[in-house]
Short mmCIF file of C-alpha atoms (C1' of nucleotides) in Angstrom, two decimals:
data_model
loop_
_atom_site.label_atom_id
_atom_site.label_comp_id
_atom_site.label_asym_id
_atom_site.label_seq_id
_atom_site.Cartn_x
_atom_site.Cartn_y
_atom_site.Cartn_z
CA MET A 1 11.53 186.61 -117.68
CA PRO A 2 12.38 189.22 -115.08
CA VAL A 3 10.86 192.57 -115.78
CA VAL A 4 13.65 195.04 -116.35
CA ALA A 5 12.65 198.67 -116.41
CA PRO A 6 13.07 200.35 -119.82
CA ALA A 7 16.31 202.15 -119.11
CA MET A 8 17.51 204.34 -116.31
CA PRO A 9 20.89 205.69 -117.37
CA LEU A 10 21.99 206.38 -113.78
CA GLN A 11 21.28 210.06 -114.10
CA GLY A 12 24.73 211.16 -115.17
CA GLU A 13 23.97 214.71 -114.17
CA SER A 14 26.56 217.25 -113.14
CA ALA A 15 29.26 215.01 -111.75
CA ARG A 16 29.21 215.77 -108.05
CA PRO A 17 32.66 216.19 -106.59
CA GLY A 18 33.92 213.30 -104.51
CA VAL A 19 31.27 210.91 -105.75
CA SER A 20 32.52 208.55 -108.42
CA LEU A 21 30.35 206.78 -110.91
CA HIS A 22 31.24 203.53 -109.25
CA ASP A 23 29.77 204.68 -105.94
CA GLU A 24 26.58 205.77 -107.59
CA LEU A 25 26.26 202.50 -109.40
CA LEU A 26 26.88 200.58 -106.20
CA VAL A 27 24.14 202.43 -104.39
CA ALA A 28 21.75 202.14 -107.32
CA LEU A 29 22.34 198.42 -107.72
CA ARG A 30 22.04 197.74 -104.02
CA ASP A 31 18.74 199.56 -103.90
CA TYR A 32 17.60 197.75 -107.00
CA ILE A 33 18.20 194.43 -105.27
CA VAL A 34 17.01 195.38 -101.79
CA GLU A 35 13.77 196.72 -103.21
CA GLY A 36 13.13 193.29 -104.60
CA HIS A 37 13.31 193.79 -108.35
CA LEU A 38 14.99 190.43 -108.61
CA ALA A 39 13.47 187.31 -107.15
CA ASP A 40 15.17 185.24 -104.50
CA GLY A 41 17.71 182.89 -105.95
CA ALA A 42 17.31 184.45 -109.37
CA ARG A 43 20.24 184.93 -111.65
CA VAL A 44 21.54 188.48 -111.79
CA PRO A 45 21.36 189.36 -115.48
CA GLU A 46 24.66 191.10 -116.13
CA ARG A 47 23.97 192.17 -119.65
CA GLN A 48 20.50 193.51 -118.98
CA LEU A 49 21.67 195.47 -115.97
CA CYS A 50 24.41 196.99 -118.08
CA GLU A 51 21.80 198.27 -120.48
CA ARG A 52 19.53 199.27 -117.62
CA PHE A 53 22.18 201.50 -116.10
CA GLY A 54 23.87 202.46 -119.34
CA ILE A 55 27.32 201.21 -118.42
CA SER A 56 29.68 198.45 -119.47
CA ARG A 57 30.29 195.20 -117.69
CA THR A 58 33.47 196.25 -115.92
CA PRO A 59 31.97 198.66 -113.38
CA LEU A 60 28.95 196.46 -112.97
CA ARG A 61 31.06 193.47 -112.11
CA GLU A 62 33.03 195.55 -109.64
CA ALA A 63 29.79 196.44 -107.92
CA LEU A 64 28.72 192.80 -107.91
CA LYS A 65 31.91 191.78 -106.11
CA VAL A 66 31.20 194.34 -103.43
CA LEU A 67 27.59 193.25 -103.02
CA ALA A 68 28.77 189.66 -102.77
CA ALA A 69 31.17 190.67 -100.00
CA GLU A 70 28.25 192.36 -98.26
CA GLY A 71 26.31 189.13 -98.46
CA LEU A 72 23.52 190.37 -100.68
CA ILE A 73 24.32 188.03 -103.54
CA ASP A 74 26.20 184.80 -104.06
CA LEU A 75 28.92 184.63 -106.64
CA LEU A 76 29.32 181.18 -108.12
CA PRO A 77 32.49 180.61 -110.14
CA ASN A 78 31.78 180.61 -113.87
CA ARG A 79 28.12 180.63 -113.08
CA GLY A 80 27.44 184.25 -112.33
CA ALA A 81 25.69 185.99 -109.50
CA ARG A 82 22.48 184.94 -107.83
CA ILE A 83 20.29 186.78 -105.36
CA ARG A 84 21.10 185.24 -102.03
CA GLU A 85 18.31 183.24 -100.51
CA LEU A 86 17.76 183.65 -96.81
CA GLY A 87 16.71 180.49 -95.07
CA SER A 88 15.10 180.79 -91.67
CA GLU A 89 18.38 179.75 -90.09
CA GLU A 90 20.32 182.55 -91.78
CA LEU A 91 17.58 185.01 -90.99
CA ARG A 92 17.86 184.05 -87.36
CA GLU A 93 21.57 184.72 -87.49
CA LEU A 94 21.12 188.11 -89.11
CA PHE A 95 18.51 189.16 -86.57
CA ASP A 96 20.78 188.12 -83.73
CA VAL A 97 23.59 190.21 -85.12
CA MET A 98 21.22 193.14 -85.54
CA GLY A 99 20.23 192.60 -81.93
CA GLY A 100 23.86 192.64 -80.89
CA LEU A 101 24.49 195.81 -82.82
CA GLU A 102 21.48 197.53 -81.31
CA ALA A 103 22.55 196.35 -77.88
CA LEU A 104 25.91 197.94 -78.50
CA ALA A 105 24.29 201.10 -79.80
CA GLY A 106 22.19 201.36 -76.65
CA ARG A 107 25.20 200.87 -74.43
CA LEU A 108 27.20 203.52 -76.24
CA ALA A 109 24.25 205.87 -76.46
CA CYS A 110 23.88 205.82 -72.68
CA GLU A 111 27.44 207.00 -72.34
CA ARG A 112 27.03 210.15 -74.35
CA ILE A 113 23.45 210.95 -75.16
CA SER A 114 22.29 214.42 -74.15
CA ASP A 115 19.07 215.21 -72.31
CA ALA A 116 17.85 216.97 -75.43
CA GLU A 117 18.35 213.85 -77.51
CA VAL A 118 16.56 211.72 -74.93
CA ALA A 119 13.72 214.22 -74.97
CA GLU A 120 13.54 213.96 -78.74
CA ILE A 121 13.31 210.17 -78.55
CA GLU A 122 10.72 210.54 -75.81
CA ARG A 123 8.65 212.69 -78.10
CA VAL A 124 8.71 210.14 -80.89
CA HIS A 125 7.94 207.46 -78.33
CA HIS A 126 4.81 209.28 -77.29
CA ASP A 127 3.78 209.76 -80.88
CA MET A 128 4.24 206.04 -81.27
CA TYR A 129 2.10 205.39 -78.22
CA ARG A 130 -0.70 207.47 -79.71
CA PHE A 131 -0.51 205.44 -82.92
CA TYR A 132 -0.63 202.32 -80.77
CA LEU A 133 -3.77 203.46 -79.00
CA ARG A 134 -5.41 204.27 -82.30
CA ARG A 135 -4.22 200.99 -83.78
CA GLU A 136 -2.56 202.84 -86.64
CA MET A 137 -0.02 200.31 -87.73
CA HIS A 138 1.80 202.38 -90.28
CA GLY A 139 2.47 205.42 -88.15
CA TYR A 140 3.48 203.19 -85.28
CA PHE A 141 5.93 201.40 -87.48
CA GLN A 142 7.50 204.62 -88.72
CA CYS A 143 8.03 205.87 -85.18
CA ASN A 144 9.42 202.52 -84.15
CA GLN A 145 11.99 202.61 -86.91
CA ALA A 146 12.84 206.20 -86.09
CA ILE A 147 13.52 205.40 -82.45
CA HIS A 148 15.88 202.57 -83.30
CA ARG A 149 17.64 204.77 -85.81
CA MET A 150 18.00 207.56 -83.29
CA ILE A 151 19.56 205.23 -80.74
CA VAL A 152 22.11 204.03 -83.27
CA GLU A 153 22.91 207.59 -84.22
CA ALA A 154 23.21 208.62 -80.58
CA ALA A 155 25.98 206.04 -80.25
CA ALA A 156 28.02 208.34 -82.49
CA ASN A 157 30.09 205.53 -83.94
CA ALA A 158 30.52 205.61 -87.71
CA ALA A 159 31.76 202.03 -87.96
CA LEU A 160 28.74 200.84 -86.02
CA SER A 161 26.33 202.88 -88.14
CA ALA A 162 27.81 201.51 -91.34
CA THR A 163 27.65 197.92 -90.16
CA TYR A 164 24.15 198.40 -88.84
CA ALA A 165 23.02 199.86 -92.16
CA SER A 166 24.54 196.96 -94.02
CA PHE A 167 22.70 194.36 -91.96
CA ALA A 168 19.50 196.35 -92.08
CA GLY A 169 19.73 196.24 -95.87
CA ARG A 170 20.21 192.51 -95.91
CA ILE A 171 17.17 191.99 -93.75
CA ARG A 172 14.94 194.63 -95.26
CA ARG A 173 14.02 192.53 -98.27
CA VAL A 174 12.52 189.93 -95.97
CA ARG A 175 11.20 192.29 -93.38
CA TYR A 176 8.83 193.86 -95.86
CA SER A 177 6.97 190.66 -96.49
CA ALA A 178 6.97 189.01 -93.12
CA ASN A 179 6.68 191.72 -90.58
CA LEU A 180 3.43 193.53 -90.65
CA ALA A 181 0.73 190.95 -90.19
CA LYS A 182 1.60 188.93 -87.13
CA GLU A 183 3.35 191.78 -85.40
CA ARG A 184 -0.15 192.77 -84.35
CA ASP A 185 -0.35 189.96 -81.80
CA ARG A 186 2.86 191.14 -80.25
CA TRP A 187 1.89 194.76 -80.30
CA GLY A 188 1.22 195.19 -76.61
CA GLU A 189 4.37 193.33 -75.69
CA ALA A 190 6.49 195.38 -78.10
CA MET A 191 5.03 198.56 -76.68
CA ARG A 192 5.95 197.48 -73.18
CA GLU A 193 9.46 196.70 -74.32
CA HIS A 194 9.72 200.16 -75.76
CA GLU A 195 8.66 201.62 -72.43
CA MET A 196 11.53 199.74 -70.85
CA ILE A 197 13.92 200.94 -73.52
CA LEU A 198 13.02 204.54 -72.89
CA ASP A 199 13.21 204.08 -69.14
CA ALA A 200 16.68 202.56 -69.31
CA LEU A 201 17.79 205.28 -71.66
CA ARG A 202 16.54 207.99 -69.30
CA ARG A 203 18.51 206.43 -66.49
CA ARG A 204 21.52 205.96 -68.78
CA ALA A 205 21.49 202.32 -67.71
CA GLY A 206 23.71 200.98 -70.48
CA ASN A 207 23.94 197.34 -69.46
CA GLU A 208 20.23 197.14 -68.92
CA LEU A 209 19.34 198.87 -72.16
CA SER A 210 21.72 196.58 -73.96
CA ASP A 211 19.91 193.48 -72.70
CA ILE A 212 16.48 194.89 -73.42
CA LEU A 213 17.37 195.84 -76.97
CA PHE A 214 18.79 192.43 -77.74
CA LEU A 215 15.72 190.67 -76.42
CA HIS A 216 13.47 193.16 -78.19
CA LEU A 217 15.02 192.16 -81.51
CA ARG A 218 14.83 188.51 -80.54
CA ASN A 219 11.14 188.76 -79.90
CA LYS A 220 10.55 190.68 -83.06
CA ARG A 221 12.30 187.97 -85.03
CA LYS A 222 10.36 185.23 -83.32
CA ALA A 223 7.11 186.95 -84.17
CA ALA A 224 8.19 187.44 -87.77
CA GLN A 225 9.28 183.83 -88.14
CA ALA A 226 6.14 182.50 -86.50
CA GLU A 227 4.26 184.54 -89.06
CA ALA A 228 6.38 183.31 -91.94
CA SER A 229 5.81 179.65 -91.10
CA ALA A 230 2.12 180.11 -90.36
CA MET B 1 59.94 203.43 -102.49
CA PRO B 2 57.85 200.60 -101.14
CA VAL B 3 59.59 197.28 -101.24
CA VAL B 4 57.62 194.99 -103.48
CA ALA B 5 58.59 191.37 -103.30
CA PRO B 6 60.08 190.00 -106.53
CA ALA B 7 57.02 188.19 -107.80
CA MET B 8 54.59 185.81 -106.22
CA PRO B 9 52.33 184.63 -109.03
CA LEU B 10 49.50 183.69 -106.67
CA GLN B 11 50.32 180.02 -106.90
CA GLY B 12 47.99 179.13 -109.71
CA GLU B 13 48.25 175.48 -108.83
CA SER B 14 45.57 172.90 -109.41
CA ALA B 15 42.50 175.09 -109.43
CA ARG B 16 40.68 174.07 -106.29
CA PRO B 17 36.97 173.58 -106.82
CA GLY B 18 34.74 176.36 -105.59
CA VAL B 19 37.59 178.79 -105.11
CA SER B 20 37.83 181.32 -107.90
CA LEU B 21 40.95 183.25 -108.75
CA HIS B 22 39.19 186.38 -107.59
CA ASP B 23 38.71 184.97 -104.11
CA GLU B 24 42.32 183.96 -103.84
CA LEU B 25 43.47 187.35 -104.98
CA LEU B 26 41.18 189.04 -102.49
CA VAL B 27 42.58 187.00 -99.63
CA ALA B 28 46.15 187.48 -100.79
CA LEU B 29 45.77 191.21 -101.18
CA ARG B 30 44.03 191.62 -97.86
CA ASP B 31 46.80 189.72 -96.12
CA TYR B 32 49.37 191.75 -97.98
CA ILE B 33 47.86 194.93 -96.60
CA VAL B 34 47.01 193.69 -93.12
CA GLU B 35 50.54 192.40 -92.68
CA GLY B 36 51.75 195.92 -93.21
CA HIS B 37 53.62 195.70 -96.50
CA LEU B 38 52.26 199.09 -97.39
CA ALA B 39 52.68 202.07 -95.11
CA ASP B 40 49.76 203.96 -93.61
CA GLY B 41 48.37 206.47 -96.04
CA ALA B 42 50.57 205.14 -98.82
CA ARG B 43 49.34 204.90 -102.35
CA VAL B 44 48.42 201.40 -103.44
CA PRO B 45 50.56 200.79 -106.52
CA GLU B 46 48.17 199.15 -108.97
CA ARG B 47 50.69 198.33 -111.63
CA GLN B 48 53.28 196.89 -109.29
CA LEU B 49 50.73 194.75 -107.52
CA CYS B 50 49.59 193.41 -110.88
CA GLU B 51 53.11 192.26 -111.57
CA ARG B 52 53.50 191.04 -108.02
CA PHE B 53 50.51 188.76 -108.32
CA GLY B 54 50.85 188.04 -112.00
CA ILE B 55 47.42 189.27 -113.00
CA SER B 56 45.93 192.10 -114.98
CA ARG B 57 44.39 195.23 -113.61
CA THR B 58 40.77 194.14 -113.88
CA PRO B 59 40.70 191.53 -111.10
CA LEU B 60 43.00 193.65 -108.98
CA ARG B 61 40.69 196.62 -109.21
CA GLU B 62 37.74 194.42 -108.33
CA ALA B 63 39.57 193.34 -105.21
CA LEU B 64 40.38 196.94 -104.36
CA LYS B 65 36.72 197.89 -104.49
CA VAL B 66 35.91 195.13 -102.04
CA LEU B 67 38.70 196.12 -99.67
CA ALA B 68 37.50 199.70 -99.85
CA ALA B 69 34.01 198.55 -98.88
CA GLU B 70 35.57 196.67 -95.96
CA GLY B 71 37.23 199.86 -94.84
CA LEU B 72 40.82 198.74 -95.29
CA ILE B 73 41.62 201.29 -97.97
CA ASP B 74 40.24 204.58 -99.18
CA LEU B 75 39.34 204.99 -102.81
CA LEU B 76 39.71 208.53 -104.04
CA PRO B 77 38.15 209.28 -107.42
CA ASN B 78 40.77 209.55 -110.14
CA ARG B 79 43.39 209.42 -107.47
CA GLY B 80 43.65 205.73 -106.76
CA ALA B 81 43.63 203.77 -103.55
CA ARG B 82 45.41 204.64 -100.33
CA ILE B 83 45.96 202.60 -97.22
CA ARG B 84 43.44 203.90 -94.75
CA GLU B 85 44.91 205.68 -91.81
CA LEU B 86 43.39 204.98 -88.44
CA GLY B 87 43.25 207.95 -86.13
CA SER B 88 42.81 207.32 -82.43
CA GLU B 89 39.16 208.28 -82.75
CA GLU B 90 38.50 205.72 -85.44
CA LEU B 91 40.46 203.13 -83.54
CA ARG B 92 38.26 203.76 -80.52
CA GLU B 93 35.19 203.21 -82.68
CA LEU B 94 36.52 199.97 -84.09
CA PHE B 95 37.40 198.63 -80.67
CA ASP B 96 33.95 199.47 -79.38
CA VAL B 97 32.35 197.59 -82.24
CA MET B 98 34.66 194.66 -81.59
CA GLY B 99 33.56 194.83 -77.97
CA GLY B 100 29.93 194.81 -79.03
CA LEU B 101 30.51 191.82 -81.28
CA GLU B 102 32.31 189.91 -78.55
CA ALA B 103 29.54 190.81 -76.12
CA LEU B 104 27.06 189.35 -78.58
CA ALA B 105 29.22 186.29 -79.09
CA GLY B 106 29.33 185.70 -75.34
CA ARG B 107 25.59 186.05 -75.04
CA LEU B 108 24.92 183.63 -77.87
CA ALA B 109 27.60 181.23 -76.69
CA CYS B 110 25.90 180.95 -73.30
CA GLU B 111 22.73 179.83 -75.01
CA ARG B 112 24.21 176.86 -76.79
CA ILE B 113 27.71 176.04 -75.64
CA SER B 114 28.24 172.46 -74.50
CA ASP B 115 30.01 171.42 -71.32
CA ALA B 116 32.75 169.92 -73.45
CA GLU B 117 33.35 173.24 -75.18
CA VAL B 118 33.43 175.07 -71.87
CA ALA B 119 35.92 172.51 -70.62
CA GLU B 120 38.07 173.12 -73.68
CA ILE B 121 38.07 176.85 -73.04
CA GLU B 122 38.82 176.17 -69.39
CA ARG B 123 41.84 174.17 -70.42
CA VAL B 124 43.21 176.98 -72.57
CA HIS B 125 42.42 179.39 -69.77
CA HIS B 126 44.58 177.40 -67.39
CA ASP B 127 47.38 177.22 -69.91
CA MET B 128 47.09 180.96 -70.14
CA TYR B 129 47.27 181.27 -66.39
CA ARG B 130 50.47 179.26 -66.36
CA PHE B 131 51.97 181.59 -68.95
CA TYR B 132 50.85 184.49 -66.79
CA LEU B 133 52.60 183.10 -63.73
CA ARG B 134 55.77 182.55 -65.73
CA ARG B 135 55.46 185.99 -67.30
CA GLU B 136 55.63 184.44 -70.75
CA MET B 137 53.97 187.14 -72.80
CA HIS B 138 53.86 185.37 -76.10
CA GLY B 139 52.24 182.14 -74.94
CA TYR B 140 49.80 184.15 -72.85
CA PHE B 141 48.85 186.20 -75.84
CA GLN B 142 48.25 183.15 -78.01
CA CYS B 143 45.96 181.59 -75.42
CA ASN B 144 44.15 184.86 -74.99
CA GLN B 145 43.44 185.10 -78.70
CA ALA B 146 42.38 181.46 -78.78
CA ILE B 147 39.84 181.96 -76.01
CA HIS B 148 38.23 184.91 -77.72
CA ARG B 149 38.14 182.99 -80.96
CA MET B 150 36.55 179.99 -79.29
CA ILE B 151 33.83 182.13 -77.75
CA VAL B 152 32.98 183.62 -81.13
CA GLU B 153 32.90 180.17 -82.66
CA ALA B 154 30.74 178.85 -79.86
CA ALA B 155 28.15 181.46 -80.82
CA ALA B 156 27.67 179.42 -83.99
CA ASN B 157 26.62 182.39 -86.06
CA ALA B 158 28.27 182.66 -89.47
CA ALA B 159 27.25 186.28 -90.02
CA LEU B 160 28.76 187.21 -86.67
CA SER B 161 31.96 185.30 -87.36
CA ALA B 162 32.40 186.99 -90.72
CA THR B 163 31.81 190.45 -89.32
CA TYR B 164 34.07 189.78 -86.38
CA ALA B 165 36.83 188.58 -88.70
CA SER B 166 36.48 191.68 -90.83
CA PHE B 167 36.86 194.03 -87.89
CA ALA B 168 39.68 191.98 -86.45
CA GLY B 169 41.51 192.41 -89.74
CA ARG B 170 41.03 196.15 -89.72
CA ILE B 171 42.43 196.41 -86.22
CA ARG B 172 45.19 193.86 -86.54
CA ARG B 173 47.52 196.19 -88.43
CA VAL B 174 47.49 198.53 -85.47
CA ARG B 175 47.34 195.89 -82.80
CA TYR B 176 50.71 194.53 -83.79
CA SER B 177 52.54 197.72 -82.99
CA ALA B 178 50.68 199.05 -80.01
CA ASN B 179 49.64 196.13 -77.95
CA LEU B 180 52.45 194.23 -76.41
CA ALA B 181 54.44 196.70 -74.38
CA LYS B 182 52.00 198.47 -72.09
CA GLU B 183 49.67 195.53 -71.84
CA ARG B 184 52.13 194.34 -69.19
CA ASP B 185 50.85 196.89 -66.68
CA ARG B 186 47.35 195.66 -67.19
CA TRP B 187 48.28 192.04 -67.07
CA GLY B 188 46.90 191.27 -63.64
CA GLU B 189 43.69 193.11 -64.36
CA ALA B 190 43.24 191.36 -67.70
CA MET B 191 43.79 188.01 -66.03
CA ARG B 192 41.13 188.81 -63.46
CA GLU B 193 38.73 189.79 -66.21
CA HIS B 194 39.36 186.48 -67.88
CA GLU B 195 38.53 184.69 -64.65
CA MET B 196 35.21 186.50 -64.66
CA ILE B 197 34.64 185.61 -68.30
CA LEU B 198 35.16 181.94 -67.62
CA ASP B 199 33.00 182.07 -64.52
CA ALA B 200 30.10 183.69 -66.35
CA LEU B 201 30.48 181.22 -69.17
CA ARG B 202 30.36 178.28 -66.78
CA ARG B 203 27.15 179.62 -65.29
CA ARG B 204 25.80 180.39 -68.77
CA ALA B 205 25.16 183.91 -67.54
CA GLY B 206 24.75 185.54 -70.92
CA ASN B 207 23.92 189.09 -69.87
CA GLU B 208 26.76 189.16 -67.42
CA LEU B 209 29.27 187.70 -69.83
CA SER B 210 28.15 190.20 -72.41
CA ASP B 211 28.95 193.12 -70.11
CA ILE B 212 32.26 191.69 -69.01
CA LEU B 213 33.43 191.10 -72.56
CA PHE B 214 32.54 194.59 -73.66
CA LEU B 215 34.39 196.14 -70.76
CA HIS B 216 37.30 193.76 -71.28
CA LEU B 217 37.74 195.09 -74.81
CA ARG B 218 37.30 198.65 -73.57
CA ASN B 219 40.09 198.23 -71.08
CA LYS B 220 42.31 196.57 -73.62
CA ARG B 221 41.81 199.50 -75.95
CA LYS B 222 42.48 202.03 -73.23
CA ALA B 223 45.73 200.30 -72.38
CA ALA B 224 46.74 200.16 -76.04
CA GLN B 225 45.92 203.82 -76.59
CA ALA B 226 47.67 204.91 -73.43
CA GLU B 227 50.68 203.07 -74.78
CA ALA B 228 50.40 204.61 -78.21
CA SER B 229 50.33 208.15 -76.87
CA ALA B 230 53.09 207.54 -74.32
"C1'" DT C 1 8.40 159.30 -127.44
"C1'" DT C 2 12.29 159.77 -124.50
"C1'" DC C 3 16.91 160.00 -123.50
"C1'" DC C 4 21.54 160.86 -124.63
"C1'" DT C 5 25.14 163.19 -127.28
"C1'" DA C 6 27.14 166.90 -129.83
"C1'" DA C 7 27.20 171.26 -131.82
"C1'" DA C 8 25.75 176.08 -131.39
"C1'" DA C 9 24.81 179.97 -128.58
"C1'" DA C 10 25.45 182.67 -124.69
"C1'" DA C 11 27.62 183.84 -120.49
"C1'" DT C 12 31.56 184.42 -117.65
"C1'" DG C 13 36.41 185.72 -116.24
"C1'" DA C 14 40.23 188.13 -117.36
"C1'" DA C 15 43.38 190.98 -120.58
"C1'" DT C 16 43.97 194.74 -123.37
"C1'" DG C 17 42.97 199.30 -125.38
"C1'" DC C 18 41.78 204.09 -125.11
"C1'" DA C 19 40.27 208.72 -123.52
"C1'" DA C 20 40.60 211.67 -119.63
"C1'" DA C 21 42.63 213.13 -115.40
"C1'" DA C 22 46.35 213.55 -112.17
"C1'" DG C 23 51.20 213.94 -111.31
"C1'" DA C 24 55.95 214.94 -112.69
"C1'" DT C 25 59.37 217.40 -115.30
"C1'" DC C 26 61.46 221.16 -117.32
"C1'" DG C 27 62.02 225.84 -118.91
"C1'" DG C 28 60.91 230.79 -118.29
"C1'" DC C 29 60.74 234.69 -115.48
"C1'" DA C 30 61.17 237.73 -111.48
"C1'" DT D 1 68.24 231.56 -106.78
"C1'" DG D 2 63.50 230.47 -106.27
"C1'" DC D 3 58.76 230.30 -108.00
"C1'" DC D 4 55.29 229.62 -111.58
"C1'" DG D 5 53.30 227.66 -115.74
"C1'" DA D 6 53.36 224.60 -119.89
"C1'" DT D 7 54.25 220.14 -121.55
"C1'" DC D 8 55.06 215.42 -121.09
"C1'" DT D 9 54.46 211.07 -118.56
"C1'" DT D 10 51.97 208.12 -115.72
"C1'" DT D 11 47.81 206.59 -113.80
"C1'" DT D 12 43.05 206.00 -113.60
"C1'" DG D 13 38.32 204.63 -115.17
"C1'" DC D 14 35.82 202.40 -118.27
"C1'" DA D 15 34.87 200.01 -122.77
"C1'" DT D 16 36.02 196.45 -125.57
"C1'" DT D 17 37.96 192.11 -126.86
"C1'" DC D 18 39.26 187.26 -126.31
"C1'" DA D 19 39.54 182.64 -124.46
"C1'" DT D 20 36.78 179.36 -121.54
"C1'" DT D 21 33.12 177.57 -119.54
"C1'" DT D 22 28.37 176.78 -119.18
"C1'" DT D 23 23.85 176.43 -121.03
"C1'" DT D 24 20.82 175.69 -124.68
"C1'" DT D 25 19.36 173.46 -128.66
"C1'" DA D 26 19.22 170.19 -132.30
"C1'" DG D 27 19.75 165.52 -133.86
"C1'" DG D 28 19.78 160.62 -133.60
"C1'" DA D 29 19.31 156.08 -131.44
"C1'" DA D 30 16.83 152.97 -128.39
#
DNA sequence: TTCCTAAAAAATGAATGCAAAAGATCGGCA
DNA sequence: TGCCGATCTTTTGCATTCATTTTTTAGGAA
């Protein structure tokens, strides 16, 4: 039996303007799934979630349709929703798309990023390097994430950001489990790649940065999958 | 008053296995919007669409939520759905993402495409060239589309294909109106770009193909937007 | 005991009902 | 005549209800 938290009535506080209940529910439910409260392949318990969020089935089902369209769950006719299982093949596909999106972000970023923004990324990069030298995995990881996020934001493309966020969500569930351990072996290599990323960004070398970012994600995925199958 | 076709009860014929009514409705409604039956910024008439498709409001509203998540419509709280208007800025963003996705597709295609598949693309390319020489816009356009589609398919990445299709749908509405006329001036240039695409594909030069495809889309967008503002 | 069948229970998919909010209509007033 | 406000209508969002379908459970035969 899946553990369902006692009840979390979707804090129906002062209805913020422009934010419908449906949106809140969608976000809450997505988080609930991404954070791994439901096991892979598990049935999504409609009724229990209704109680959990204090709503009726109609809005919940609307949210489920959206999450299914996003690829987070599968919707089997007459058989309800299930948490989508990610085989290694699908995970490979998702990582490649993430790589493509980051490659695009890098390319676009080079076209419009300001010196100040580059300097900001440089700062985080150096923080990251210090964490690397001290072998502080967690801090390193935070900086790493921040740099990738900053590059996507520097691209200044809302459609790209939204798509990127969607894929990041789909992968996150897996990333948590697989990433940390074996990444260690690749640490030096990843650090070198990040040096190249920063260098290309400084020179506004879009094509180059694009290639590096794609391969960077490729390598990250390979490391994660080697870990997963080990 | 928007012209709503008499009634098209979503041919509820022999329920195909694995395809729920909801899926069919989603496809039908998306097509209905993409094909331009509703004007930009127009209200989406819930009630009329229910009659149009012969269903109740519940499944229709579910479909609307999904289309809103896809970015085809805006959903204003207590104010219903509206066809999303695409400003030139947003259109630029969408084209850039399309370019990024095609760039990714080219890169991936180079990794795994077979000689036979390249030959097939080559064949369509030559058909296209013939249309170009004869100044037959329509045939040229068809071949053009086919080539891009084949490259995406050659990437063999379902997540990419789905995302690509989604963006293509969002752009299509606009593409119809803006594309054909001014594209003529760019015809020679576009043809040359396609030569480069094919060449890079033959040599399996992924990085190169990636850059060419991105710029190809960029130029296409510039031509379309120059046309739109003319 | 084990397997198969049939009834009961639960779940899903879709329609309908209802309160609240937005929009439209009409009358009053300057 | 033109503008503003009150009332009425329509629409929206969500809950509830109903018909099917699936899943579970109970019973009986080999």
